[in-house]
Coordinates of C-alpha atoms in Angstrom, one line a residue:
M1 CA 0.0 0.0 0.0
T2 CA 2.8 2.4 0.9
G3 CA 4.4 1.8 -2.6
Y4 CA 1.1 2.5 -4.2
K5 CA 0.7 5.8 -2.3
N6 CA 4.2 6.8 -3.3
R7 CA 3.5 6.1 -6.9
M8 CA 0.2 8.0 -6.8
G9 CA 2.0 10.9 -5.1
Y10 CA 4.6 11.1 -7.9
F11 CA 1.8 10.9 -10.5
L12 CA -0.2 13.7 -8.9
T13 CA 2.9 15.8 -8.5
A14 CA 3.7 15.3 -12.2
M15 CA 0.2 16.4 -13.2
V16 CA 0.5 19.6 -11.1
L17 CA 3.9 20.3 -12.7
L18 CA 2.5 19.9 -16.1
F19 CA -0.2 22.4 -15.4
W20 CA 2.0 25.0 -13.8
S21 CA 4.7 24.6 -16.4
G22 CA 2.3 25.6 -19.1
A23 CA 1.9 22.1 -20.4
A24 CA -1.7 21.4 -19.6
F25 CA -1.8 19.3 -22.7
A26 CA -5.2 17.6 -21.9
Q27 CA -6.9 21.0 -22.3
K28 CA -5.3 21.5 -25.7
Q29 CA -5.3 18.0 -27.1
G30 CA -6.4 18.1 -30.8
K31 CA -5.9 21.9 -31.1
Q32 CA -2.1 22.0 -31.4
P33 CA -0.5 20.2 -34.3
N34 CA 2.5 17.9 -33.8
I35 CA 5.5 19.1 -35.8
L36 CA 8.1 16.6 -37.1
C37 CA 11.3 18.0 -38.6
L38 CA 13.5 15.7 -40.7
V39 CA 16.8 17.3 -41.3
T40 CA 19.4 15.8 -43.7
E41 CA 22.9 17.1 -44.2
D42 CA 25.0 18.5 -47.0
I43 CA 22.8 18.4 -50.1
G44 CA 21.5 20.9 -52.5
P45 CA 18.2 20.3 -54.4
Y46 CA 19.4 16.9 -55.7
I47 CA 15.9 15.5 -55.4
G48 CA 13.6 14.1 -58.1
C49 CA 10.8 16.6 -57.3
Y50 CA 13.3 19.4 -57.9
G51 CA 13.9 18.1 -61.4
D52 CA 17.2 16.4 -60.7
P53 CA 17.6 13.7 -63.5
Y54 CA 19.7 11.4 -61.4
A55 CA 18.0 11.3 -58.0
Q56 CA 16.0 8.3 -56.9
T57 CA 13.9 9.8 -54.1
P58 CA 10.3 8.4 -54.3
N59 CA 9.5 9.2 -50.7
L60 CA 10.6 12.8 -50.9
D61 CA 8.8 13.1 -54.2
R62 CA 5.6 11.9 -52.5
L63 CA 6.2 14.4 -49.7
A64 CA 6.4 17.2 -52.3
A65 CA 3.2 15.9 -54.0
E66 CA 1.4 16.1 -50.6
G67 CA 2.9 19.5 -49.5
I68 CA 4.6 22.7 -50.5
R69 CA 8.1 22.8 -52.0
Y70 CA 10.3 25.8 -51.7
T71 CA 12.8 26.7 -54.4
R72 CA 14.5 29.7 -52.8
M73 CA 15.4 28.6 -49.3
Y74 CA 18.9 29.7 -48.3
T75 CA 21.3 29.3 -45.4
S76 CA 23.6 32.3 -44.7
I77 CA 26.7 30.1 -45.0
G78 CA 27.2 26.7 -46.6
V79 CA 28.3 24.9 -43.4
C80 CA 26.5 23.3 -40.5
A81 CA 27.3 24.9 -37.1
P82 CA 26.7 28.5 -38.0
S83 CA 23.6 27.4 -39.9
R84 CA 22.3 25.6 -36.8
A85 CA 23.0 28.7 -34.8
A86 CA 20.4 30.5 -37.0
L87 CA 18.1 27.5 -36.9
I88 CA 17.9 27.4 -33.1
T89 CA 17.7 31.2 -32.4
G90 CA 16.1 32.9 -35.4
L91 CA 19.1 35.2 -35.6
F92 CA 21.8 35.6 -38.2
P93 CA 25.0 33.8 -36.9
T94 CA 27.0 36.9 -37.8
F95 CA 24.8 39.0 -35.4
F96 CA 25.9 37.2 -32.2
G97 CA 29.4 35.9 -32.9
A98 CA 28.3 32.5 -34.2
N99 CA 29.7 32.5 -37.7
Y100 CA 33.1 30.9 -37.2
M101 CA 32.9 27.2 -37.9
R102 CA 32.8 25.5 -34.4
T103 CA 33.6 28.2 -31.9
S104 CA 34.0 25.4 -29.4
N105 CA 36.5 23.4 -31.5
T106 CA 39.2 25.8 -32.8
K107 CA 42.1 23.8 -34.1
P108 CA 45.9 24.2 -33.6
L109 CA 46.4 25.0 -37.4
T110 CA 44.1 28.0 -37.2
E111 CA 45.9 31.2 -38.0
G112 CA 46.3 33.1 -34.8
L113 CA 45.2 30.3 -32.4
V114 CA 42.0 31.2 -30.5
P115 CA 40.9 29.2 -27.4
P116 CA 37.4 27.8 -27.6
Y117 CA 34.5 30.1 -26.7
E118 CA 30.7 30.3 -27.2
A119 CA 28.5 32.7 -29.1
V120 CA 26.6 35.2 -26.9
P121 CA 23.4 36.8 -28.1
Q122 CA 21.7 39.7 -26.4
A123 CA 19.9 39.2 -23.1
G124 CA 16.5 37.4 -23.5
V125 CA 17.4 35.4 -26.6
K126 CA 16.2 31.8 -26.2
C127 CA 16.4 28.6 -28.1
Y128 CA 13.0 28.9 -29.9
T129 CA 12.0 25.5 -28.5
E130 CA 11.5 27.1 -25.1
Y131 CA 8.5 28.9 -26.6
L132 CA 7.1 25.6 -27.8
R133 CA 7.7 24.0 -24.4
A134 CA 6.0 26.9 -22.6
A135 CA 3.0 26.4 -24.9
G136 CA 2.7 22.7 -24.0
Y137 CA 4.9 20.9 -26.5
Y138 CA 7.2 18.0 -25.7
C139 CA 10.3 18.9 -27.6
T140 CA 13.0 16.3 -28.6
N141 CA 16.2 16.6 -30.6
N142 CA 17.9 13.5 -32.1
A143 CA 20.7 14.4 -32.0
K144 CA 22.8 17.2 -33.6
M145 CA 23.7 20.0 -31.1
D146 CA 26.0 22.2 -33.3
Y147 CA 24.6 25.5 -32.1
Q148 CA 28.0 27.4 -31.4
F149 CA 27.1 27.3 -27.7
K150 CA 26.4 24.6 -25.2
V151 CA 22.8 23.4 -25.2
P152 CA 20.9 24.9 -22.3
V153 CA 19.0 22.4 -20.2
T154 CA 15.9 24.6 -20.9
A155 CA 16.0 23.9 -24.7
W156 CA 14.7 20.4 -24.9
D157 CA 12.7 17.8 -23.0
E158 CA 15.0 15.2 -24.5
N159 CA 18.2 15.7 -26.4
G160 CA 20.4 12.9 -27.6
K161 CA 20.5 9.8 -29.8
K162 CA 17.7 8.2 -27.8
A163 CA 15.4 11.3 -27.9
H164 CA 12.0 10.5 -29.4
W165 CA 8.5 12.0 -29.4
K166 CA 7.2 8.5 -28.4
N167 CA 8.6 9.2 -24.9
R168 CA 6.3 12.0 -24.2
P169 CA 3.4 11.7 -21.7
G170 CA 0.3 10.5 -23.5
G171 CA -1.6 13.0 -25.5
M172 CA 1.0 15.8 -25.2
P173 CA 1.7 17.5 -28.6
F174 CA 5.2 17.1 -29.8
F175 CA 7.9 19.0 -31.7
A176 CA 10.6 16.5 -32.8
I177 CA 13.8 16.9 -34.8
F178 CA 15.6 13.9 -36.3
N179 CA 18.9 14.5 -38.1
M180 CA 20.0 12.1 -40.8
E181 CA 23.8 12.0 -41.2
I182 CA 24.0 9.6 -44.1
T183 CA 24.4 12.4 -46.7
H184 CA 27.1 14.2 -44.8
E185 CA 30.3 15.2 -46.6
S186 CA 32.3 12.6 -44.7
Q187 CA 30.1 9.9 -46.1
V188 CA 31.4 10.5 -49.6
W189 CA 34.6 8.7 -48.6
K190 CA 33.3 6.6 -45.7
R191 CA 30.6 5.0 -47.9
A192 CA 32.7 5.0 -51.1
N193 CA 32.6 1.2 -51.3
E194 CA 28.8 0.8 -50.7
P195 CA 26.7 -0.4 -53.6
L196 CA 25.8 2.5 -56.0
A197 CA 22.2 3.4 -56.8
I198 CA 23.3 5.0 -60.1
D199 CA 25.8 4.2 -62.8
P200 CA 28.6 6.9 -62.6
A201 CA 28.9 6.9 -66.4
K202 CA 25.4 8.5 -66.7
I203 CA 26.3 11.5 -64.6
V204 CA 27.3 14.9 -66.2
P205 CA 28.9 16.9 -63.4
P206 CA 28.4 20.7 -63.1
P207 CA 30.9 23.0 -64.9
Y208 CA 32.9 23.8 -61.7
H209 CA 33.9 20.1 -61.5
P210 CA 36.2 18.2 -63.9
D211 CA 34.2 15.8 -66.1
D212 CA 36.1 12.5 -65.5
S213 CA 35.7 9.1 -63.8
V214 CA 36.8 10.3 -60.4
T215 CA 34.3 13.1 -60.3
R216 CA 31.5 11.0 -61.6
R217 CA 32.2 8.2 -59.0
D218 CA 32.0 10.6 -56.1
W219 CA 28.8 12.1 -57.5
A220 CA 27.4 8.6 -57.8
V221 CA 28.2 8.1 -54.1
V222 CA 26.4 11.3 -53.2
Y223 CA 23.2 10.2 -55.1
S224 CA 23.4 6.8 -53.5
N225 CA 23.6 8.3 -50.1
I226 CA 20.6 10.5 -50.9
H227 CA 18.7 7.4 -52.0
A228 CA 19.5 5.8 -48.6
M229 CA 18.4 9.0 -46.8
D230 CA 15.1 8.9 -48.7
K231 CA 14.3 5.5 -47.2
L232 CA 15.0 6.9 -43.7
V233 CA 12.4 9.7 -44.4
K234 CA 9.8 7.0 -45.0
Q235 CA 10.7 5.2 -41.7
Y236 CA 10.2 8.4 -39.7
I237 CA 7.0 9.3 -41.4
D238 CA 5.7 5.7 -41.0
E239 CA 6.3 5.9 -37.2
V240 CA 3.9 8.8 -37.0
K241 CA 1.5 7.1 -39.3
D242 CA 1.5 3.8 -37.4
A243 CA 0.9 5.7 -34.1
G244 CA -2.3 7.2 -35.7
L245 CA -0.9 10.8 -35.6
L246 CA -0.4 11.6 -39.2
D247 CA -3.7 13.5 -39.4
N248 CA -2.5 16.0 -36.8
T249 CA 1.2 16.2 -37.7
I250 CA 3.0 18.9 -39.8
I251 CA 6.1 17.4 -41.5
I252 CA 9.1 19.6 -42.4
W253 CA 12.1 18.3 -44.4
Y254 CA 15.2 20.2 -45.4
S255 CA 19.0 20.0 -45.6
D256 CA 21.3 21.9 -43.2
N257 CA 23.4 23.4 -46.0
G258 CA 24.2 22.8 -49.6
G259 CA 26.1 20.0 -51.4
P260 CA 29.0 18.0 -49.9
L261 CA 31.4 18.2 -52.8
P262 CA 34.2 20.7 -53.6
R263 CA 32.9 24.3 -54.3
Q264 CA 29.7 23.3 -52.6
K265 CA 30.0 22.9 -48.9
R266 CA 31.3 26.0 -47.1
E267 CA 30.5 28.3 -50.1
L268 CA 28.2 31.3 -50.3
Y269 CA 27.3 30.4 -53.9
E270 CA 24.0 28.6 -54.9
S271 CA 25.9 25.4 -54.6
G272 CA 26.6 25.9 -50.9
A273 CA 23.7 28.1 -49.7
L274 CA 20.6 27.0 -51.6
V275 CA 18.9 24.0 -49.9
P276 CA 15.8 22.0 -50.6
F277 CA 12.9 22.6 -48.2
M278 CA 9.4 21.1 -48.0
I279 CA 6.4 21.1 -45.7
R280 CA 3.4 18.7 -45.6
F281 CA 0.2 19.7 -43.8
P282 CA -2.1 17.0 -42.4
D283 CA -5.2 18.6 -44.0
G284 CA -3.7 18.6 -47.5
R285 CA -3.2 22.4 -47.7
Y286 CA -0.8 23.5 -50.4
A287 CA -0.5 19.9 -51.8
S288 CA 1.6 19.8 -55.0
T289 CA 2.4 23.5 -54.8
V290 CA 5.7 25.2 -55.4
S291 CA 6.8 28.5 -53.8
D292 CA 9.6 30.7 -55.2
R293 CA 9.4 33.0 -52.1
M294 CA 12.8 34.0 -50.9
A295 CA 13.4 32.6 -47.4
M296 CA 16.3 31.9 -45.1
F297 CA 17.2 29.7 -42.1
V298 CA 16.6 32.6 -39.7
D299 CA 12.9 32.4 -40.9
I300 CA 12.4 28.8 -40.0
P301 CA 12.1 29.2 -36.1
A302 CA 9.7 32.1 -36.5
T303 CA 7.7 30.0 -39.0
I304 CA 7.5 27.0 -36.8
L305 CA 6.3 29.1 -33.9
S306 CA 3.7 30.7 -36.3
L307 CA 2.5 27.3 -37.3
A308 CA 2.0 26.4 -33.7
G309 CA 0.0 29.6 -33.1
I310 CA 2.8 31.2 -31.1
K311 CA 3.8 34.8 -31.9
P312 CA 7.5 35.0 -32.6
P313 CA 9.5 37.2 -30.1
A314 CA 10.3 40.7 -31.4
Y315 CA 14.1 40.0 -31.3
M316 CA 14.0 37.3 -33.9
Q317 CA 15.4 38.5 -37.3
G318 CA 13.4 35.8 -39.1
I319 CA 10.1 36.4 -40.9
P320 CA 7.4 33.7 -40.7
F321 CA 6.5 32.5 -44.2
L322 CA 3.5 30.4 -43.1
G323 CA 1.0 30.2 -40.2
T324 CA -0.8 32.7 -38.1
Y325 CA 1.9 35.3 -38.2
N326 CA 2.9 35.1 -41.9
G327 CA 4.9 38.1 -42.8
P328 CA 6.2 39.9 -46.0
E329 CA 8.6 38.2 -48.4
R330 CA 12.2 39.1 -48.3
D331 CA 13.6 41.0 -51.3
C332 CA 17.0 39.5 -50.8
V333 CA 19.1 37.1 -48.7
Y334 CA 22.4 37.7 -46.9
G335 CA 25.4 35.5 -46.5
A336 CA 28.8 35.6 -44.8
R337 CA 31.7 33.3 -44.1
D338 CA 34.5 33.6 -41.7
R339 CA 37.0 30.9 -40.4
L340 CA 36.0 27.5 -41.7
D341 CA 37.8 24.7 -39.7
E342 CA 41.5 25.7 -39.9
I343 CA 41.3 28.4 -42.6
V344 CA 40.5 32.0 -41.9
E345 CA 38.2 33.7 -44.4
R346 CA 36.2 36.9 -44.6
Q347 CA 33.5 37.2 -47.3
T348 CA 29.9 38.5 -47.5
C349 CA 27.3 38.5 -50.2
V350 CA 23.7 39.5 -51.0
R351 CA 21.4 37.6 -53.4
D352 CA 18.1 38.9 -54.8
K353 CA 15.9 36.9 -57.1
H354 CA 18.2 37.4 -60.1
Y355 CA 21.7 38.3 -59.1
R356 CA 24.4 37.7 -56.4
F357 CA 27.0 40.2 -55.3
V358 CA 30.0 39.0 -53.3
H359 CA 32.7 41.0 -51.5
N360 CA 36.0 39.3 -50.7
Y361 CA 37.8 41.0 -47.8
L362 CA 40.8 38.8 -48.2
P363 CA 41.3 38.7 -52.0
E364 CA 44.9 37.5 -51.6
K365 CA 43.5 34.1 -50.7
P366 CA 41.9 31.7 -53.2
G367 CA 38.3 30.6 -52.9
Y368 CA 39.6 27.1 -52.3
M369 CA 40.4 26.2 -48.7
E370 CA 42.9 23.6 -47.7
I371 CA 40.4 21.9 -45.4
L372 CA 42.2 18.8 -44.1
S373 CA 39.2 16.7 -43.5
R374 CA 37.9 17.3 -47.1
L375 CA 41.2 16.1 -48.5
Q376 CA 40.1 12.6 -47.6
M377 CA 37.6 12.8 -50.5
P378 CA 38.9 11.2 -53.7
M379 CA 37.5 14.0 -55.8
M380 CA 39.2 16.7 -53.7
Q381 CA 42.5 15.0 -53.9
H382 CA 42.0 14.6 -57.7
M383 CA 41.1 18.3 -58.3
K384 CA 44.1 19.5 -56.3
T385 CA 46.4 17.3 -58.3
L386 CA 45.0 18.4 -61.6
Y387 CA 45.4 22.0 -60.5
Q388 CA 49.1 21.5 -59.6
Q389 CA 49.6 19.9 -62.9
H390 CA 47.9 22.7 -64.8
Q391 CA 45.3 20.3 -66.2
L392 CA 42.1 22.0 -65.0
E393 CA 39.9 23.9 -67.3
P394 CA 40.2 27.7 -66.8
A395 CA 36.6 28.0 -65.4
V396 CA 37.3 25.2 -62.8
R397 CA 40.8 26.5 -62.1
R398 CA 39.5 30.0 -61.0
W399 CA 38.5 28.5 -57.6
F400 CA 42.1 27.7 -56.8
D401 CA 43.7 30.8 -58.3
R402 CA 45.0 33.8 -56.3
P403 CA 44.5 36.6 -56.0
R404 CA 40.8 36.6 -56.6
A405 CA 38.6 39.5 -57.4
V406 CA 37.6 41.9 -54.6
E407 CA 34.1 41.9 -55.9
E408 CA 32.0 39.3 -57.8
F409 CA 28.7 39.7 -59.5
Y410 CA 26.7 36.9 -61.1
D411 CA 23.5 36.8 -63.2
V412 CA 22.2 33.6 -61.6
D413 CA 19.2 33.3 -63.9
K414 CA 21.5 33.0 -66.9
D415 CA 24.5 31.5 -65.0
P416 CA 23.1 29.2 -62.3
H417 CA 26.5 27.7 -61.4
E418 CA 28.0 31.2 -61.1
M419 CA 30.9 30.6 -63.4
H420 CA 31.2 34.1 -65.0
N421 CA 32.0 37.1 -62.8
L422 CA 30.4 40.1 -64.5
I423 CA 31.7 42.7 -62.1
A424 CA 33.3 44.7 -65.0
D425 CA 30.4 44.3 -67.4
P426 CA 28.9 47.8 -68.0
G427 CA 25.6 46.3 -69.0
Y428 CA 25.0 45.3 -65.3
R429 CA 26.3 48.6 -63.7
S430 CA 23.0 49.6 -62.2
H431 CA 22.4 46.2 -60.6
I432 CA 26.0 46.0 -59.4
D433 CA 25.7 49.5 -57.8
R434 CA 22.3 48.6 -56.2
L435 CA 23.5 45.4 -54.7
R436 CA 26.9 46.8 -53.6
K437 CA 24.9 49.5 -51.6
K438 CA 22.5 46.8 -50.2
L439 CA 25.4 44.6 -49.1
G440 CA 27.0 47.6 -47.3
Q441 CA 23.7 48.2 -45.4
L442 CA 23.3 44.5 -44.5
D443 CA 26.9 44.2 -43.3
K444 CA 26.3 47.1 -40.9
E445 CA 22.9 45.8 -39.8
L446 CA 23.6 42.0 -39.5
N447 CA 27.4 41.7 -39.1
P448 CA 28.5 44.0 -36.2
Y449 CA 31.8 42.1 -35.7
L450 CA 32.8 42.3 -39.3
G451 CA 36.5 43.2 -39.6
L452 CA 37.4 41.9 -36.1
S453 CA 39.9 39.1 -35.8
E454 CA 38.4 36.0 -34.1
A455 CA 40.5 36.8 -31.0
E456 CA 39.0 40.3 -30.9
L457 CA 35.5 38.8 -31.4
R458 CA 36.1 36.4 -28.4
E459 CA 37.1 39.3 -26.2
Q460 CA 33.9 41.1 -27.1
L461 CA 31.8 38.1 -26.2
W462 CA 33.9 37.0 -23.1
P463 CA 35.6 40.1 -21.7
G464 CA 38.9 39.4 -20.2
G465 CA 38.7 35.9 -21.8
E466 CA 36.4 34.7 -19.0
Q467 CA 33.0 33.2 -19.8
P468 CA 30.2 35.1 -18.0
I469 CA 28.3 33.2 -15.4
T470 CA 24.6 33.0 -14.9
K471 CA 23.6 34.0 -11.4
Q472 CA 21.6 31.6 -9.2
P473 CA 17.8 32.0 -9.4
E474 CA 15.9 33.3 -6.4
F475 CA 12.7 32.1 -4.9
S476 CA 9.7 34.0 -3.5
V477 CA 6.4 32.7 -2.1
L478 CA 3.3 34.4 -3.5
A479 CA 0.1 35.1 -1.6
D480 CA -1.6 32.1 -3.1
G481 CA 1.2 29.8 -1.8
T482 CA 2.8 29.2 -5.1
V483 CA 6.5 29.7 -5.5
K484 CA 7.9 32.2 -8.0
I485 CA 11.4 31.6 -9.4
N486 CA 13.2 34.8 -10.4
G487 CA 16.2 34.9 -12.7
A488 CA 18.9 37.2 -11.2
T489 CA 20.7 37.4 -14.6
A490 CA 18.9 39.5 -17.2
G491 CA 17.4 37.4 -19.9
S492 CA 18.1 34.1 -18.3
S493 CA 15.9 31.0 -18.5
I494 CA 15.1 28.6 -15.6
A495 CA 14.7 24.9 -15.4
Y496 CA 13.4 23.1 -12.3
Q497 CA 12.5 19.8 -10.7
V498 CA 10.3 18.9 -7.8
N499 CA 11.6 16.2 -5.5
G500 CA 14.3 15.4 -8.1
R501 CA 11.9 14.8 -11.0
G502 CA 10.3 16.6 -13.9
L503 CA 7.9 14.8 -16.1
H504 CA 10.0 11.7 -15.3
E505 CA 13.3 11.0 -13.6
N506 CA 16.3 13.0 -15.1
H507 CA 13.8 15.4 -16.8
W508 CA 13.9 19.2 -16.2
L509 CA 10.8 21.3 -16.5
L510 CA 10.9 24.7 -18.1
Y511 CA 9.8 27.4 -15.7
S512 CA 7.1 29.6 -17.1
K513 CA 4.6 30.0 -14.2
P514 CA 4.8 29.9 -10.4
V515 CA 5.0 26.4 -9.0
L516 CA 2.5 24.7 -6.7
L517 CA 4.1 22.7 -4.0
K518 CA 2.9 20.7 -1.1
K519 CA 4.5 20.7 2.4
G520 CA 7.9 19.1 2.4
D521 CA 8.4 19.3 -1.4
V522 CA 11.9 20.2 -2.5
L523 CA 12.1 22.6 -5.5
T524 CA 15.5 22.6 -7.3
A525 CA 16.2 25.2 -10.0
I526 CA 19.1 26.2 -12.3
A527 CA 19.4 29.3 -14.4
T528 CA 20.9 29.4 -17.9
R529 CA 21.7 32.1 -20.5
I530 CA 23.0 31.3 -24.0
G531 CA 26.8 31.6 -24.1
Y532 CA 27.1 31.9 -20.3
T533 CA 28.1 29.2 -17.7
P534 CA 24.9 27.9 -16.1
S535 CA 24.3 28.8 -12.5
T536 CA 24.8 26.3 -9.7
F537 CA 21.7 24.5 -8.5
V538 CA 19.7 26.1 -5.7
K539 CA 17.0 24.4 -3.6
F540 CA 13.8 25.6 -1.9
V541 CA 11.9 23.5 0.7
K542 CA 8.2 24.1 1.2
K543 CA 7.5 24.5 4.9

């Protein structure tokens, strides 16, 4: 009997916690859609429904037929960690010191060695999943965490390779991300000996690649990996279908940046920044439609909140492109790249619906970067050898040559692979002047650290080289007997447990409302702020 009472006590406590944490899902069941995000890695629109002649993607093609397909979705940089910084905050990575590739993993070969650090946005910036959690969603991430800062305990209900929406309490709406790594750049060499889904001889590579057997072989591996990823998409969707939840689940699929091959990943060109993006609604809205609306990764968090009926916070730089708070279309997109792995770079660009303008702040360097990990790719080794032997076509060779032009301008409508720099063409002078001016404005607005070395950036974020620390939260008892938890650090978030539990053991609730306790309950809280060291734990015992 005692064991039964204890179990009932834990159950009742969990129900109270759900209510006071803003997760009274029973009241909202059927009103809030589930949202499933399936994120692949390192591919451009190499999908059948995008018109690619080599792709074997029946499941993604079906998803497109049942939903809306976007043709102008851009990341601000063709690499994962800065892109994910935008995807978790709704801010441009340049805006809060997150644009260097892996701030937490600087390498000894980096020019001017900089110790690890974390990006630090302004006070009050949250991982957008906190707004979903506060609205009653059970949020899970499986399992990429490349945000350019340590993941706050407040961000997710579950975060890791075992995280799954199936673990939520019954009836609670879910927001779940699953990351599929099989198309990652590294898989081009790691899966090189796997069976191919396409004959390499049938592939005609883009003009920035040499047309030979080595190139076609690596392209065939890319398409084979995409085919394998397509099967995973079906598995994740079938899990939802088999649980009887497909009729109340929005499905979002996209890539975290552009293609995995040389002059794709890490680039600001179409080949690195343009990504495939699709959304399927459970009621059939927008089925088989195509949108050429210009959108960016910073828009995705705001859009997901909008789809859930949640107003995006004012600090977000993203514009919702669907849902309750749908906003105006962008007239252009902005891109920038800084250090990528061990190579320092400084480049920004603006792209409207027809043209791209690029400014190279380090023109003495080539566009090509001697990225050590990428040199494991057969095609990259091959291209480097051909360049050294003067056997590359001039158009392909330009990527390796130095110095490069300070400015680049491309008519992307006529030159989709951006092979011909038209910066000196008088016929485009008005468009060049217009986009040059626009880029200057965006650099000032979105890239406040532009021109600083990474060491100087780190000093701006962590003065004196010391990571700022979040202060301990404070407790106060309200007139109704509930306990309010106050963040002593401006803009901090608070996670808490009662008697060492959240929804279940090892789970932390997100604080959003005063907590109802019974006599003897122990309330444990921790405060976090992005880029800061979390506070130490602090406890309160209800008398």
